[in-house]
mmCIF file of C-alpha atoms in Angstrom:
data_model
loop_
_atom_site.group_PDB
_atom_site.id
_atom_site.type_symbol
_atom_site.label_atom_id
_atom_site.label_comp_id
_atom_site.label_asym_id
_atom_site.label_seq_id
_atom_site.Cartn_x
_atom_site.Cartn_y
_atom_site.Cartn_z
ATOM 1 C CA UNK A 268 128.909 -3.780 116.060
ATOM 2 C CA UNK A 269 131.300 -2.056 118.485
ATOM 3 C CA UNK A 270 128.835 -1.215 120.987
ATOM 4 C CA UNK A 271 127.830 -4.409 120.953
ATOM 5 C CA UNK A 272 130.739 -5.851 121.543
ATOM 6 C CA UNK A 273 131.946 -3.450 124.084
ATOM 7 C CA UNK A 274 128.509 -3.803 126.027
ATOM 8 C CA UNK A 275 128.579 -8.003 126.160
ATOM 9 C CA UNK A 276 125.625 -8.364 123.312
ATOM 10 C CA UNK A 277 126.107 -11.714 121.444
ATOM 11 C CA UNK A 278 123.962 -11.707 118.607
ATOM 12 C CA UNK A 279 121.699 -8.860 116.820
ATOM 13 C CA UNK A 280 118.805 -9.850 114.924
ATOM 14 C CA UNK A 281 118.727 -7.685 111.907
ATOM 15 C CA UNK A 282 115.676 -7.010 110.723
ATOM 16 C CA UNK A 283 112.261 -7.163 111.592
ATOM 17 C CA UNK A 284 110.245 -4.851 109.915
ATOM 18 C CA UNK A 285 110.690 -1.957 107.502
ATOM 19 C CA UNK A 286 108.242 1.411 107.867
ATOM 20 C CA UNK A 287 106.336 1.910 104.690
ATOM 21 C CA UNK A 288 103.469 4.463 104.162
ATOM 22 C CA UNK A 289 99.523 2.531 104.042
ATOM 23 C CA UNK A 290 98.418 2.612 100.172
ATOM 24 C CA UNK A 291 96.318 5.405 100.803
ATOM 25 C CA UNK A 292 99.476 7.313 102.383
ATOM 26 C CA UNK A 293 97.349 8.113 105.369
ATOM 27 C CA UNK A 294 100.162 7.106 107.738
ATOM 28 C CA UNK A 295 103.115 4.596 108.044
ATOM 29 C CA UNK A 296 103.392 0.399 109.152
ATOM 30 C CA UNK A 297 105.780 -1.500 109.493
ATOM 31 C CA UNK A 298 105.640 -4.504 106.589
ATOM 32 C CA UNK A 299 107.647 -7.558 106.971
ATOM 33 C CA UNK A 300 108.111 -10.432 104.508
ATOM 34 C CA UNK A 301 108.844 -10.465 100.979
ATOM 35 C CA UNK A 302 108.902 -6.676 101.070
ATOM 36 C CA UNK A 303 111.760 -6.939 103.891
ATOM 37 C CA UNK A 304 113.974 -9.370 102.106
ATOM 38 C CA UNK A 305 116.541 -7.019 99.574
ATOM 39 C CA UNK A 306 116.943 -4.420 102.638
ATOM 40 C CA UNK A 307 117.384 -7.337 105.559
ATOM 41 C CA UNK A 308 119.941 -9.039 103.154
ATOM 42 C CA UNK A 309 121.355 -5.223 102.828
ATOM 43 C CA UNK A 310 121.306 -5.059 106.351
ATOM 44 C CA UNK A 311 123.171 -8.051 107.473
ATOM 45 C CA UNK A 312 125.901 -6.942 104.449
ATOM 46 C CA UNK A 313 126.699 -4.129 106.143
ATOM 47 C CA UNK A 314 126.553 -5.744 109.938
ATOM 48 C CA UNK A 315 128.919 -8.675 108.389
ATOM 49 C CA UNK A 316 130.973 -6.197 107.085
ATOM 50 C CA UNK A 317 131.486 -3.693 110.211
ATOM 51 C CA UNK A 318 131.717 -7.699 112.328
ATOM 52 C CA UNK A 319 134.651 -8.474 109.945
ATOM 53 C CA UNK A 320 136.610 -4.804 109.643
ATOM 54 C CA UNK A 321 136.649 -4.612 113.743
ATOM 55 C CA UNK A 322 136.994 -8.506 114.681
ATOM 56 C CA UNK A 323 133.749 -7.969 117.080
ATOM 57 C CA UNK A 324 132.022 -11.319 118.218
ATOM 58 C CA UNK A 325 128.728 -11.060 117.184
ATOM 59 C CA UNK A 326 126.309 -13.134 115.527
ATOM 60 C CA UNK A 327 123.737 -11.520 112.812
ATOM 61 C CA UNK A 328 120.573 -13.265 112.683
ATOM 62 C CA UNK A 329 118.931 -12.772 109.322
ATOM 63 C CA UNK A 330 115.314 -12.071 108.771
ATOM 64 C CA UNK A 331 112.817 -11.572 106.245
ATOM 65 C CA UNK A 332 111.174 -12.901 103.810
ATOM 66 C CA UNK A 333 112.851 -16.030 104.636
ATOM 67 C CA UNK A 334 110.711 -18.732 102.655
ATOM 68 C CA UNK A 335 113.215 -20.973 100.769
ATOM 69 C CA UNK A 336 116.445 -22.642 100.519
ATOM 70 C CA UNK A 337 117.614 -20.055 98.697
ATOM 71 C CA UNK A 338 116.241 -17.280 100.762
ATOM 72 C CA UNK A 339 118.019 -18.471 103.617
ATOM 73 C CA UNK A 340 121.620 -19.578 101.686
ATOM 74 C CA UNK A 341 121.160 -15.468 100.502
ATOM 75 C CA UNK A 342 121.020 -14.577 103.998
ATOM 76 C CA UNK A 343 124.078 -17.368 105.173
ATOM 77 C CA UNK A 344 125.982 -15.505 102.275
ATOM 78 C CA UNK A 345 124.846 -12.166 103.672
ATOM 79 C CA UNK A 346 126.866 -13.115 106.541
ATOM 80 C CA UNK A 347 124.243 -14.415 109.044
ATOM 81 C CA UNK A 348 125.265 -16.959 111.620
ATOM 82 C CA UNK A 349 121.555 -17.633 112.245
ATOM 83 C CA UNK A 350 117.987 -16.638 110.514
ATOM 84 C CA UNK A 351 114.233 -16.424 112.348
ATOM 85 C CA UNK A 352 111.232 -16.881 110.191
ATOM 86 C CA UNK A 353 107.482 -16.119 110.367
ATOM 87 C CA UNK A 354 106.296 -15.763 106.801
ATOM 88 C CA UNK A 355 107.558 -19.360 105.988
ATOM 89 C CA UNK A 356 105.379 -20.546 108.822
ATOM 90 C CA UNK A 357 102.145 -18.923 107.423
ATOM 91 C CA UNK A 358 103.103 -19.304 103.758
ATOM 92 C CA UNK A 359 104.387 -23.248 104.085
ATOM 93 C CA UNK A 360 102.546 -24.517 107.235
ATOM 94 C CA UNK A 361 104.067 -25.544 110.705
ATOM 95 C CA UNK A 362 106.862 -27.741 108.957
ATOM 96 C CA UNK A 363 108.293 -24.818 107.155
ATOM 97 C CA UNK A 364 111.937 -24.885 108.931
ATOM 98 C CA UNK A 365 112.148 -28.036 107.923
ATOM 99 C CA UNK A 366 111.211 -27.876 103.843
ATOM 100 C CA UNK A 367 113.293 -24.700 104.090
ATOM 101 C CA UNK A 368 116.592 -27.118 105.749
ATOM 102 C CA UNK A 369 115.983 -29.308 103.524
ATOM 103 C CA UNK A 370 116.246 -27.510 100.010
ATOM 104 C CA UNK A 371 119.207 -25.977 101.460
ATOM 105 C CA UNK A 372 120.643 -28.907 101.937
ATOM 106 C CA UNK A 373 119.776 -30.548 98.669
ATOM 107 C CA UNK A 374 120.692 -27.383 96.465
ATOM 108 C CA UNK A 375 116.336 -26.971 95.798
ATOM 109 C CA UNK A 376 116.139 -23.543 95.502
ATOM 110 C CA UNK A 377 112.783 -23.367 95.881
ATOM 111 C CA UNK A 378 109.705 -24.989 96.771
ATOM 112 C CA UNK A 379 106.912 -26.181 94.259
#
């Protein structure tokens, strides 16, 4: 978060994908999603916590596996100032952002 700082950057989006070896092991890919979601939150813990220790001005934008209200409140908690989705917007259709604002904002954890 220093070099961030010292170097003018504003916000860092953390994460987008985590490296996992195929099921057959012959090689690695990056997976996103539900897969990314407990290291992204870890992630933007440790971000929020290095922001907070050295008083730097950066914004963490939280991502993965962001499909709910409570997904993204996890993420808010995590210390992000802002979360991107994709999964949402295969999962839950182009009005995704929207369900997912509103069962934040209504306490709905969840979805149907």
């Amino acid at each position: 978060m220093r070099v961030f700082a010292e170097t003018g950057v504003r916000a860092v989006v953390a994460t987008n994908t985590l490296s996992q070896p195929t099921p057959d092991g012959s090689t690695v890919a990056g997976v996103a999603g539900g897969r990314l979601r407990s290291p992204a939150l870890a992630a933007v813990e440790q971000l929020s916590r290095a922001r907070t220790e050295g008083s730097y001005p950066v914004d963490i934008i939280g991502g993965g596996g962001i499909l709910t209200g409570a997904h993204l409140r996890a993420f808010q908690n995590a210390g992000a100032s802002a979360a991107m989705i994709y999964s949402a917007l295969v999962f839950r259709g182009p009005l995704a952002a929207a369900l997912i604002l509103n069962e934040l904002e209504k306490g709905n954890p969840s979805h149907g």
